[in-house]
Short mmCIF file of C-alpha atoms in Angstrom, two decimals:
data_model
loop_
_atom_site.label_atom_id
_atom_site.label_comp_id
_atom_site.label_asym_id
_atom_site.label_seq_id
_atom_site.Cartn_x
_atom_site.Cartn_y
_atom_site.Cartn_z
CA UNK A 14 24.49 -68.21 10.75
CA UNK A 15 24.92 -66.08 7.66
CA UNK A 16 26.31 -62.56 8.28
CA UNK A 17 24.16 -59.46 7.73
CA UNK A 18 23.85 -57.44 4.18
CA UNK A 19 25.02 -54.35 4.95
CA UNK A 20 23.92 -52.98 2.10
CA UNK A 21 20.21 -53.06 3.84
CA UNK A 22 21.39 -50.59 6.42
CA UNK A 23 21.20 -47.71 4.46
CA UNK A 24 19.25 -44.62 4.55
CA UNK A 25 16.11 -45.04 2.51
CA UNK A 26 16.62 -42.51 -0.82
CA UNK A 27 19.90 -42.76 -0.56
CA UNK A 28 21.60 -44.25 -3.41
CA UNK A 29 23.74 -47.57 -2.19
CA UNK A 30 27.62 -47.01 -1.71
CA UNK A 31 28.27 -49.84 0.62
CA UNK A 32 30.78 -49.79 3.78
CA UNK A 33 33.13 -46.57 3.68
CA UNK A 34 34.97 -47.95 6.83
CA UNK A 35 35.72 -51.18 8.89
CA UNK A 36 37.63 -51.62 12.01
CA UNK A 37 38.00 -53.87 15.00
CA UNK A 38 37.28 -52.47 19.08
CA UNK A 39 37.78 -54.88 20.94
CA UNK A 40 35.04 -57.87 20.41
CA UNK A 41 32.74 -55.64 17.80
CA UNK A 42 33.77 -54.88 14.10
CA UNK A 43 32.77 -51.63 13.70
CA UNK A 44 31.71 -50.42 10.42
CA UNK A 45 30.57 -47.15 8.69
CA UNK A 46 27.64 -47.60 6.18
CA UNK A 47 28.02 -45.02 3.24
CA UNK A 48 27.75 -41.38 5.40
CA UNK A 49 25.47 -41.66 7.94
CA UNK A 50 25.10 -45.01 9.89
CA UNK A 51 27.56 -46.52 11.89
CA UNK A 52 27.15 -50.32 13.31
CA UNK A 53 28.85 -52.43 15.93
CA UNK A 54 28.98 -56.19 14.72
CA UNK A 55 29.45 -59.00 16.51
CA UNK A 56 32.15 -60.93 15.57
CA UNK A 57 31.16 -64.13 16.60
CA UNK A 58 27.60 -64.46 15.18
CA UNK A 59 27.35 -61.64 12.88
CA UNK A 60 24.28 -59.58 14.98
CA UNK A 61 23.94 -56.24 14.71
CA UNK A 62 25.00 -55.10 18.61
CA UNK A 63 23.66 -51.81 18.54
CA UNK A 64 23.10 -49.30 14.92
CA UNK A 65 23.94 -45.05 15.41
CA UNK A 66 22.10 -42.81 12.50
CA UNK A 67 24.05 -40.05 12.78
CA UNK A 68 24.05 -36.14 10.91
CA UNK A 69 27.03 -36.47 10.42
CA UNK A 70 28.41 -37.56 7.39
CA UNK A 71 30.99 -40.08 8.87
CA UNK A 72 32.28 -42.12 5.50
CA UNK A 73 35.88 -42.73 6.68
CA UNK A 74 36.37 -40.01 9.60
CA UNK A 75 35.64 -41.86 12.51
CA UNK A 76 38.13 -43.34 14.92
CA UNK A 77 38.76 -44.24 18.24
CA UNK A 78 40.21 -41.68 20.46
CA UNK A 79 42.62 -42.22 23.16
CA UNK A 80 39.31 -41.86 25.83
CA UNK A 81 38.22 -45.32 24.18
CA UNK A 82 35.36 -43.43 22.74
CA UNK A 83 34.39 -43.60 18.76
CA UNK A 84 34.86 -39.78 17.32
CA UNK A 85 33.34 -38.50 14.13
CA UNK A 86 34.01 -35.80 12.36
CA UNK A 87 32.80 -34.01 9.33
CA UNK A 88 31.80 -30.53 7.60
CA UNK A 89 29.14 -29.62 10.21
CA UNK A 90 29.40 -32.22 13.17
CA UNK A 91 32.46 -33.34 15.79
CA UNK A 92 30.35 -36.31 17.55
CA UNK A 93 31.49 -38.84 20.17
CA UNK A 94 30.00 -41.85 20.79
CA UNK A 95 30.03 -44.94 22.93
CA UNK A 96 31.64 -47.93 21.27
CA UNK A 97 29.98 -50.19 23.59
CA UNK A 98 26.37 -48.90 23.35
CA UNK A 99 26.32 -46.75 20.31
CA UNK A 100 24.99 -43.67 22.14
CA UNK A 101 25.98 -40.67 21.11
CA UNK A 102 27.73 -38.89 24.21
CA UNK A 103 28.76 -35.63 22.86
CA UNK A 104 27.80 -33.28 19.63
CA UNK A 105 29.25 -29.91 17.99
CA UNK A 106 28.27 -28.27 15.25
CA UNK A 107 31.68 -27.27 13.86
CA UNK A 108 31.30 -25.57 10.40
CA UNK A 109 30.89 -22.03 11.72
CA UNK A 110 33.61 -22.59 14.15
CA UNK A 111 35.87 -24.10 11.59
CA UNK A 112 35.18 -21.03 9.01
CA UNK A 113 35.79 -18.75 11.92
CA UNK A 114 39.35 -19.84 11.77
CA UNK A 115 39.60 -19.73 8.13
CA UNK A 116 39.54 -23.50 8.01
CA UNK A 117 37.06 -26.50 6.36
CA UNK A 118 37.15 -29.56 6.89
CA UNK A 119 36.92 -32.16 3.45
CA UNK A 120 36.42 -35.77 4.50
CA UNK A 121 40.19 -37.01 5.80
CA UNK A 122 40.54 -39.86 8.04
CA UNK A 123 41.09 -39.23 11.43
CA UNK A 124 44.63 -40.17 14.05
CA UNK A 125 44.84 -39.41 17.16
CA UNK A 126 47.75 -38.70 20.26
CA UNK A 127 47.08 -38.86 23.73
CA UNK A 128 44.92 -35.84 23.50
CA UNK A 129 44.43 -34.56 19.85
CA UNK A 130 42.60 -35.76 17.05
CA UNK A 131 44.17 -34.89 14.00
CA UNK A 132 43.29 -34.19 10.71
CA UNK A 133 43.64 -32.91 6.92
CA UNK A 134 42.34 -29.92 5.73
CA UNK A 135 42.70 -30.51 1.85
CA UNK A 136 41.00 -27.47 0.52
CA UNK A 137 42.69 -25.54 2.16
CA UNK A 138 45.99 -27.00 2.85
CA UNK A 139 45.69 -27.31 6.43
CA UNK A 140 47.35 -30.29 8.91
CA UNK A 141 44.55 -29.61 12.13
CA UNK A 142 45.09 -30.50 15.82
CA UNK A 143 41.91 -30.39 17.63
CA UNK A 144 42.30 -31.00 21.42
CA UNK A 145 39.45 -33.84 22.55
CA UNK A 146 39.26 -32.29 25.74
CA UNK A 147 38.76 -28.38 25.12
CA UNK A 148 37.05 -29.32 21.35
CA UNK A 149 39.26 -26.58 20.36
CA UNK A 150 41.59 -26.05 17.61
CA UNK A 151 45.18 -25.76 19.16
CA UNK A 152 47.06 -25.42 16.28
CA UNK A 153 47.23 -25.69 12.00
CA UNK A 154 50.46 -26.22 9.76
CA UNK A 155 49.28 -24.93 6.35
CA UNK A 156 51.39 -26.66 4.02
CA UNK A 157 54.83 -24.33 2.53
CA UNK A 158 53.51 -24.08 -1.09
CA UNK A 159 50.09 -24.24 -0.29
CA UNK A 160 49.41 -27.44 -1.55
CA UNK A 161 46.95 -30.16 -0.69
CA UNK A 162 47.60 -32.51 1.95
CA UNK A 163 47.71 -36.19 0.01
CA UNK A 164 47.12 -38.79 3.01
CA UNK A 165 45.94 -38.31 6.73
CA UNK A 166 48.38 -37.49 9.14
CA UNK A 167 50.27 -40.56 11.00
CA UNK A 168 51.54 -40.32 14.68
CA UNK A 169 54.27 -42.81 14.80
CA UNK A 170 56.33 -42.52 18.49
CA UNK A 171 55.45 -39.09 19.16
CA UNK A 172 55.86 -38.06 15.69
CA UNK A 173 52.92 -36.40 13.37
CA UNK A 174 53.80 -37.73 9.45
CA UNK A 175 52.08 -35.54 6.89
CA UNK A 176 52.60 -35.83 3.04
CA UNK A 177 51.62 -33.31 0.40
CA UNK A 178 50.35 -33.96 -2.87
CA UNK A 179 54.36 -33.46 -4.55
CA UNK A 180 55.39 -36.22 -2.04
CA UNK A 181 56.99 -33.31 0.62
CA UNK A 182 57.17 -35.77 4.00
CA UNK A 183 56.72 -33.04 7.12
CA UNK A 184 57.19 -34.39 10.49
CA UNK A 185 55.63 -32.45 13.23
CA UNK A 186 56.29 -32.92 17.07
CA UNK A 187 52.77 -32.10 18.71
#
């Protein structure tokens, strides 16, 4: 059978941008259609296993957590949803709470630890832990000379890797 166009997936009015994200979970490829859809794929046959349309514009922040669950984050929503049925579990609007702590959030792609998701904060030169558990901020690094944060942050052996846009490596223990 011939695999799906993905490109049909997409919000009607919205101009076409294609897949922003692609990952394996266990048997399901799951894929994030330019901002706000999200579909689980079966590897086998190519079927569309279940499609989220989310508020949330996901293009390449959405992971899975150490819970097993899918999280997705962007300017307005933290969402969590089920990787096996594509039902959205939890939802938080997050812009006011972000600005509350003098933070934004601009589109980085999510890592996790055993029980933070973290994230960049480029405008505003920000590394973020946000506890899954609480959905709370525990903690932000803001970068020495204020500058943007170049990549996501990488958790290698208990170790958070963050490089700035001059190439400064900072290694966090979280």
């Amino acid at each position: 059978s011939q695999p799906p166009y993905l490109g049909e997936h997409e919000k009607p009015n919205q101009p076409r941008r294609g897949v922003q994200r692609m990952f394996m979970h266990e048997d399901k490829l799951i894929v994030s259609i330019w901002r706000f859809i999200v579909l689980a794929i079966n590897i086998t046959n190519g079927e569309i296993i279940w499609r989220f349309d989310s508020k949330a514009a996901l293009s390449n922040s959405l992971g899975i957590g150490p819970d097993g669950m899918l999280h997705a984050l962007d300017e307005n929503y933290y969402q969590v949803i089920h990787p096996q049925t594509g039902v959205l579990l939890f939802e938080m609007e997050i812009k006011q709470y972000f600005k509350d702590l003098g933070l934004s959030y601009t589109y980085s792609w999510l890592n996790f630890s055993d029980t933070h998701l973290f994230f960049s904060d480029v405008e505003g030169c920000h590394v973020i832990a946000f506890n899954i558990t609480t959905r709370q901020v525990d903690w932000t690094y803001t970068t020495a000379e204020a500058l943007p944060v170049h990549k996501p942050p990488f958790i290698y052996h208990g170790k958070l890797f963050v490089i700035d846009w001059e190439g400064k490596l900072m290694v966090f223990k979280p």
